[in-house]
Amino acid sequence: MEVRRITINIAGRVYPLNVPAAEEETLRKVGKQIENMIKDFEQNFDVRDKQDALAMCALKLGTNAEVVALNHERNIKSTNERLMKINQKLNDTGK
């Protein structure tokens, strides 16, 4: 597995990272998203402190991740219920 050394700039700080080559694009994209979120919080919510902006980013990203996880869980449950119904119908047909 190829590892690359990259730097990500977030809130005026540079973070050197060693990452798998396959993850480089994703990390750069996420870094840009965080930078955009910080700018958005600074402009729209009068946030002056970078740490406050980063905390708000963490809350927003954490909330988004939790919503995705809950939706995924609901989808799995719904799919399992439908499969069980189909399986039951197939079993009833075979009798």
PDB file of C-alpha atoms in Angstrom:
ATOM      1  CA  MET A   1       0.000   0.000   0.000  1.00  0.00           C
ATOM      2  CA  GLU A   2       1.454   3.317  -1.111  1.00  0.00           C
ATOM      3  CA  VAL A   3       1.560   6.020   1.571  1.00  0.00           C
ATOM      4  CA  ARG A   4       1.804   9.698   0.717  1.00  0.00           C
ATOM      5  CA  ARG A   5       2.820  12.639   2.842  1.00  0.00           C
ATOM      6  CA  ILE A   6       0.363  15.500   2.424  1.00  0.00           C
ATOM      7  CA  THR A   7      -0.439  18.710   4.254  1.00  0.00           C
ATOM      8  CA  ILE A   8      -3.935  19.885   5.067  1.00  0.00           C
ATOM      9  CA  ASN A   9      -4.589  23.489   6.113  1.00  0.00           C
ATOM     10  CA  ILE A  10      -7.456  23.925   8.554  1.00  0.00           C
ATOM     11  CA  ALA A  11      -8.212  27.134  10.429  1.00  0.00           C
ATOM     12  CA  GLY A  12      -4.853  28.631   9.585  1.00  0.00           C
ATOM     13  CA  ARG A  13      -2.850  25.647  10.788  1.00  0.00           C
ATOM     14  CA  VAL A  14      -0.980  23.168   8.653  1.00  0.00           C
ATOM     15  CA  TYR A  15      -1.344  19.484   9.452  1.00  0.00           C
ATOM     16  CA  PRO A  16       1.181  17.113   7.876  1.00  0.00           C
ATOM     17  CA  LEU A  17      -0.294  13.650   7.377  1.00  0.00           C
ATOM     18  CA  ASN A  18       0.900  10.293   6.109  1.00  0.00           C
ATOM     19  CA  VAL A  19      -2.064   8.771   4.305  1.00  0.00           C
ATOM     20  CA  PRO A  20      -2.761   5.845   2.020  1.00  0.00           C
ATOM     21  CA  ALA A  21      -2.736   7.073  -1.571  1.00  0.00           C
ATOM     22  CA  ALA A  22      -6.329   5.883  -1.986  1.00  0.00           C
ATOM     23  CA  GLU A  23      -7.477   8.246   0.804  1.00  0.00           C
ATOM     24  CA  GLU A  24      -5.595  11.365  -0.298  1.00  0.00           C
ATOM     25  CA  GLU A  25      -8.365  12.822  -2.434  1.00  0.00           C
ATOM     26  CA  THR A  26     -10.978  12.201   0.264  1.00  0.00           C
ATOM     27  CA  LEU A  27      -8.876  13.883   2.964  1.00  0.00           C
ATOM     28  CA  ARG A  28      -8.210  16.901   0.768  1.00  0.00           C
ATOM     29  CA  LYS A  29     -11.916  17.176  -0.033  1.00  0.00           C
ATOM     30  CA  VAL A  30     -12.900  16.945   3.633  1.00  0.00           C
ATOM     31  CA  GLY A  31     -10.259  19.540   4.535  1.00  0.00           C
ATOM     32  CA  LYS A  32     -11.770  21.943   2.000  1.00  0.00           C
ATOM     33  CA  GLN A  33     -15.275  21.244   3.324  1.00  0.00           C
ATOM     34  CA  ILE A  34     -14.147  22.057   6.856  1.00  0.00           C
ATOM     35  CA  GLU A  35     -12.494  25.270   5.668  1.00  0.00           C
ATOM     36  CA  ASN A  36     -15.719  26.257   3.877  1.00  0.00           C
ATOM     37  CA  MET A  37     -17.777  25.462   6.967  1.00  0.00           C
ATOM     38  CA  ILE A  38     -15.481  27.619   9.099  1.00  0.00           C
ATOM     39  CA  LYS A  39     -15.862  30.531   6.661  1.00  0.00           C
ATOM     40  CA  ASP A  40     -19.634  30.025   6.651  1.00  0.00           C
ATOM     41  CA  PHE A  41     -19.815  30.060  10.463  1.00  0.00           C
ATOM     42  CA  GLU A  42     -17.583  33.136  10.635  1.00  0.00           C
ATOM     43  CA  GLN A  43     -19.706  35.033   8.102  1.00  0.00           C
ATOM     44  CA  ASN A  44     -23.205  33.960   9.090  1.00  0.00           C
ATOM     45  CA  PHE A  45     -22.919  33.558  12.846  1.00  0.00           C
ATOM     46  CA  ASP A  46     -20.384  36.250  13.717  1.00  0.00           C
ATOM     47  CA  VAL A  47     -17.908  33.657  15.005  1.00  0.00           C
ATOM     48  CA  ARG A  48     -14.491  35.238  15.493  1.00  0.00           C
ATOM     49  CA  ASP A  49     -12.636  32.506  17.333  1.00  0.00           C
ATOM     50  CA  LYS A  50     -11.322  29.628  15.191  1.00  0.00           C
ATOM     51  CA  GLN A  51     -11.781  27.173  18.055  1.00  0.00           C
ATOM     52  CA  ASP A  52     -15.476  28.068  18.307  1.00  0.00           C
ATOM     53  CA  ALA A  53     -15.838  27.643  14.550  1.00  0.00           C
ATOM     54  CA  LEU A  54     -14.098  24.252  14.729  1.00  0.00           C
ATOM     55  CA  ALA A  55     -16.371  23.179  17.585  1.00  0.00           C
ATOM     56  CA  MET A  56     -19.409  24.148  15.519  1.00  0.00           C
ATOM     57  CA  CYS A  57     -17.989  22.190  12.560  1.00  0.00           C
ATOM     58  CA  ALA A  58     -17.505  19.151  14.801  1.00  0.00           C
ATOM     59  CA  LEU A  59     -21.115  19.383  16.001  1.00  0.00           C
ATOM     60  CA  LYS A  60     -22.461  19.744  12.479  1.00  0.00           C
ATOM     61  CA  LEU A  61     -20.344  16.906  11.066  1.00  0.00           C
ATOM     62  CA  GLY A  62     -21.142  14.672  14.038  1.00  0.00           C
ATOM     63  CA  THR A  63     -24.852  15.370  13.682  1.00  0.00           C
ATOM     64  CA  ASN A  64     -24.714  14.637   9.950  1.00  0.00           C
ATOM     65  CA  ALA A  65     -22.879  11.364  10.586  1.00  0.00           C
ATOM     66  CA  GLU A  66     -25.423  10.325  13.214  1.00  0.00           C
ATOM     67  CA  VAL A  67     -28.348  11.093  10.877  1.00  0.00           C
ATOM     68  CA  VAL A  68     -26.733   9.016   8.130  1.00  0.00           C
ATOM     69  CA  ALA A  69     -26.133   6.136  10.571  1.00  0.00           C
ATOM     70  CA  LEU A  70     -29.737   6.238  11.819  1.00  0.00           C
ATOM     71  CA  ASN A  71     -31.105   6.301   8.265  1.00  0.00           C
ATOM     72  CA  HIS A  72     -28.848   3.394   7.348  1.00  0.00           C
ATOM     73  CA  GLU A  73     -30.072   1.462  10.380  1.00  0.00           C
ATOM     74  CA  ARG A  74     -33.715   2.133   9.466  1.00  0.00           C
ATOM     75  CA  ASN A  75     -33.097   1.050   5.876  1.00  0.00           C
ATOM     76  CA  ILE A  76     -31.504  -2.197   7.026  1.00  0.00           C
ATOM     77  CA  LYS A  77     -34.407  -2.892   9.387  1.00  0.00           C
ATOM     78  CA  SER A  78     -36.970  -2.137   6.677  1.00  0.00           C
ATOM     79  CA  THR A  79     -35.134  -4.310   4.144  1.00  0.00           C
ATOM     80  CA  ASN A  80     -34.914  -7.189   6.623  1.00  0.00           C
ATOM     81  CA  GLU A  81     -38.639  -6.949   7.341  1.00  0.00           C
ATOM     82  CA  ARG A  82     -39.453  -7.043   3.619  1.00  0.00           C
ATOM     83  CA  LEU A  83     -37.144 -10.004   3.077  1.00  0.00           C
ATOM     84  CA  MET A  84     -38.772 -11.854   5.951  1.00  0.00           C
ATOM     85  CA  LYS A  85     -42.214 -11.246   4.410  1.00  0.00           C
ATOM     86  CA  ILE A  86     -41.000 -12.474   1.015  1.00  0.00           C
ATOM     87  CA  ASN A  87     -39.413 -15.508   2.630  1.00  0.00           C
ATOM     88  CA  GLN A  88     -42.651 -16.270   4.482  1.00  0.00           C
ATOM     89  CA  LYS A  89     -44.659 -16.003   1.260  1.00  0.00           C
ATOM     90  CA  LEU A  90     -42.222 -18.351  -0.458  1.00  0.00           C
ATOM     91  CA  ASN A  91     -42.497 -20.819   2.419  1.00  0.00           C
ATOM     92  CA  ASP A  92     -46.313 -20.613   2.335  1.00  0.00           C
ATOM     93  CA  THR A  93     -46.318 -21.220  -1.416  1.00  0.00           C
ATOM     94  CA  GLY A  94     -44.178 -24.328  -1.067  1.00  0.00           C
ATOM     95  CA  LYS A  95     -46.567 -26.045   1.369  1.00  0.00           C
TER      96      LYS A  95
END
